[in-house]
mmCIF file of C-alpha atoms in Angstrom:
data_model
loop_
_atom_site.group_PDB
_atom_site.id
_atom_site.type_symbol
_atom_site.label_atom_id
_atom_site.label_comp_id
_atom_site.label_asym_id
_atom_site.label_seq_id
_atom_site.Cartn_x
_atom_site.Cartn_y
_atom_site.Cartn_z
ATOM 1 C CA MET A 1 6.695 -37.440 22.082
ATOM 2 C CA ASN A 2 6.124 -33.764 21.383
ATOM 3 C CA ARG A 3 2.757 -32.718 20.035
ATOM 4 C CA LEU A 4 1.908 -29.842 17.768
ATOM 5 C CA PRO A 5 -0.436 -27.294 19.294
ATOM 6 C CA LEU A 6 -3.769 -26.763 17.583
ATOM 7 C CA LEU A 7 -3.752 -23.189 16.382
ATOM 8 C CA THR A 8 -6.752 -20.913 16.755
ATOM 9 C CA GLU A 9 -7.500 -17.410 15.542
ATOM 10 C CA HIS A 10 -5.993 -16.172 18.820
ATOM 11 C CA THR A 11 -2.689 -18.064 18.542
ATOM 12 C CA ALA A 12 -2.018 -17.993 14.784
ATOM 13 C CA ASP A 13 0.138 -15.417 13.027
ATOM 14 C CA ALA A 14 -1.097 -13.566 9.927
ATOM 15 C CA LYS A 15 -0.087 -16.235 7.379
ATOM 16 C CA GLN A 16 -1.494 -19.080 9.475
ATOM 17 C CA LEU A 17 -4.669 -17.145 10.176
ATOM 18 C CA ALA A 18 -5.300 -16.535 6.471
ATOM 19 C CA LEU A 19 -5.105 -20.281 5.784
ATOM 20 C CA LEU A 20 -7.325 -21.142 8.751
ATOM 21 C CA GLU A 21 -9.938 -18.555 7.757
ATOM 22 C CA ASP A 22 -9.930 -19.870 4.191
ATOM 23 C CA THR A 23 -10.490 -23.376 5.543
ATOM 24 C CA ARG A 24 -13.325 -22.199 7.786
ATOM 25 C CA ARG A 25 -14.945 -20.430 4.823
ATOM 26 C CA GLN A 26 -14.765 -23.567 2.665
ATOM 27 C CA LEU A 27 -15.680 -26.201 5.253
ATOM 28 C CA GLY A 28 -17.613 -24.220 7.842
ATOM 29 C CA ARG A 29 -15.103 -25.242 10.530
ATOM 30 C CA VAL A 30 -11.402 -25.904 11.044
ATOM 31 C CA PRO A 31 -10.668 -29.621 11.551
ATOM 32 C CA ASN A 32 -7.964 -30.416 14.124
ATOM 33 C CA LEU A 33 -5.673 -31.807 11.416
ATOM 34 C CA TYR A 34 -5.712 -28.437 9.676
ATOM 35 C CA ALA A 35 -5.173 -26.570 12.949
ATOM 36 C CA ALA A 36 -2.091 -28.719 13.620
ATOM 37 C CA LEU A 37 -0.748 -28.428 10.063
ATOM 38 C CA ALA A 38 -1.057 -24.640 10.311
ATOM 39 C CA ASN A 39 2.042 -24.696 12.555
ATOM 40 C CA GLY A 40 3.880 -25.003 9.245
ATOM 41 C CA PRO A 41 1.896 -22.767 6.899
ATOM 42 C CA GLN A 42 3.595 -24.259 3.857
ATOM 43 C CA ALA A 43 2.536 -27.767 4.947
ATOM 44 C CA LEU A 44 -1.089 -26.682 5.319
ATOM 45 C CA ALA A 45 -1.016 -24.841 1.992
ATOM 46 C CA CYS A 46 0.299 -27.988 0.257
ATOM 47 C CA TYR A 47 -2.313 -30.157 1.962
ATOM 48 C CA LEU A 48 -5.096 -27.778 0.915
ATOM 49 C CA ALA A 49 -3.787 -27.758 -2.668
ATOM 50 C CA LEU A 50 -3.778 -31.574 -2.694
ATOM 51 C CA ARG A 51 -7.316 -31.674 -1.293
ATOM 52 C CA ASP A 52 -8.496 -29.193 -3.926
ATOM 53 C CA ALA A 53 -6.827 -31.153 -6.735
ATOM 54 C CA LEU A 54 -8.446 -34.390 -5.586
ATOM 55 C CA THR A 55 -11.899 -32.855 -5.242
ATOM 56 C CA ARG A 56 -11.692 -31.219 -8.682
ATOM 57 C CA GLY A 57 -10.194 -34.303 -10.290
ATOM 58 C CA GLY A 58 -11.899 -37.354 -11.685
ATOM 59 C CA VAL A 59 -12.010 -39.300 -8.410
ATOM 60 C CA ARG A 60 -15.612 -40.132 -7.618
ATOM 61 C CA PHE A 61 -16.931 -39.824 -4.082
ATOM 62 C CA ARG A 62 -17.363 -43.583 -3.771
ATOM 63 C CA LEU A 63 -13.731 -44.215 -4.737
ATOM 64 C CA SER A 64 -12.621 -41.386 -2.478
ATOM 65 C CA ASP A 65 -14.461 -42.975 0.461
ATOM 66 C CA PHE A 66 -12.892 -46.334 -0.389
ATOM 67 C CA LEU A 67 -9.418 -44.757 -0.355
ATOM 68 C CA ASP A 68 -10.162 -43.053 2.978
ATOM 69 C CA LEU A 69 -11.300 -46.339 4.512
ATOM 70 C CA GLY A 70 -8.233 -48.141 3.191
ATOM 71 C CA GLN A 71 -5.945 -45.536 4.718
ATOM 72 C CA ALA A 72 -7.848 -45.628 8.009
ATOM 73 C CA ALA A 73 -7.514 -49.416 8.158
ATOM 74 C CA ARG A 74 -3.737 -49.137 7.740
ATOM 75 C CA SER A 75 -3.365 -46.405 10.354
ATOM 76 C CA TYR A 76 -2.649 -47.060 13.998
ATOM 77 C CA TRP A 77 -4.553 -44.035 15.222
ATOM 78 C CA CYS A 78 -8.288 -43.600 15.581
ATOM 79 C CA TRP A 79 -9.938 -42.330 12.384
#
């Protein structure tokens, strides 16, 4: 199975780098998921928009954690 490379500031193009820098500014770091999604800048932009919508929406942190745990329990990879 092919794997997506994790992009860094040294390997990203201008569009990818802008998204990664924005993520670093907001979170203080770039999680590996974001570095992998940056291979398709549109995918990362959509993911960031979804994350922003969920954090600004009416979903409480407790419910958000519950949803994260539910998804982790259904996943076959380590959370």
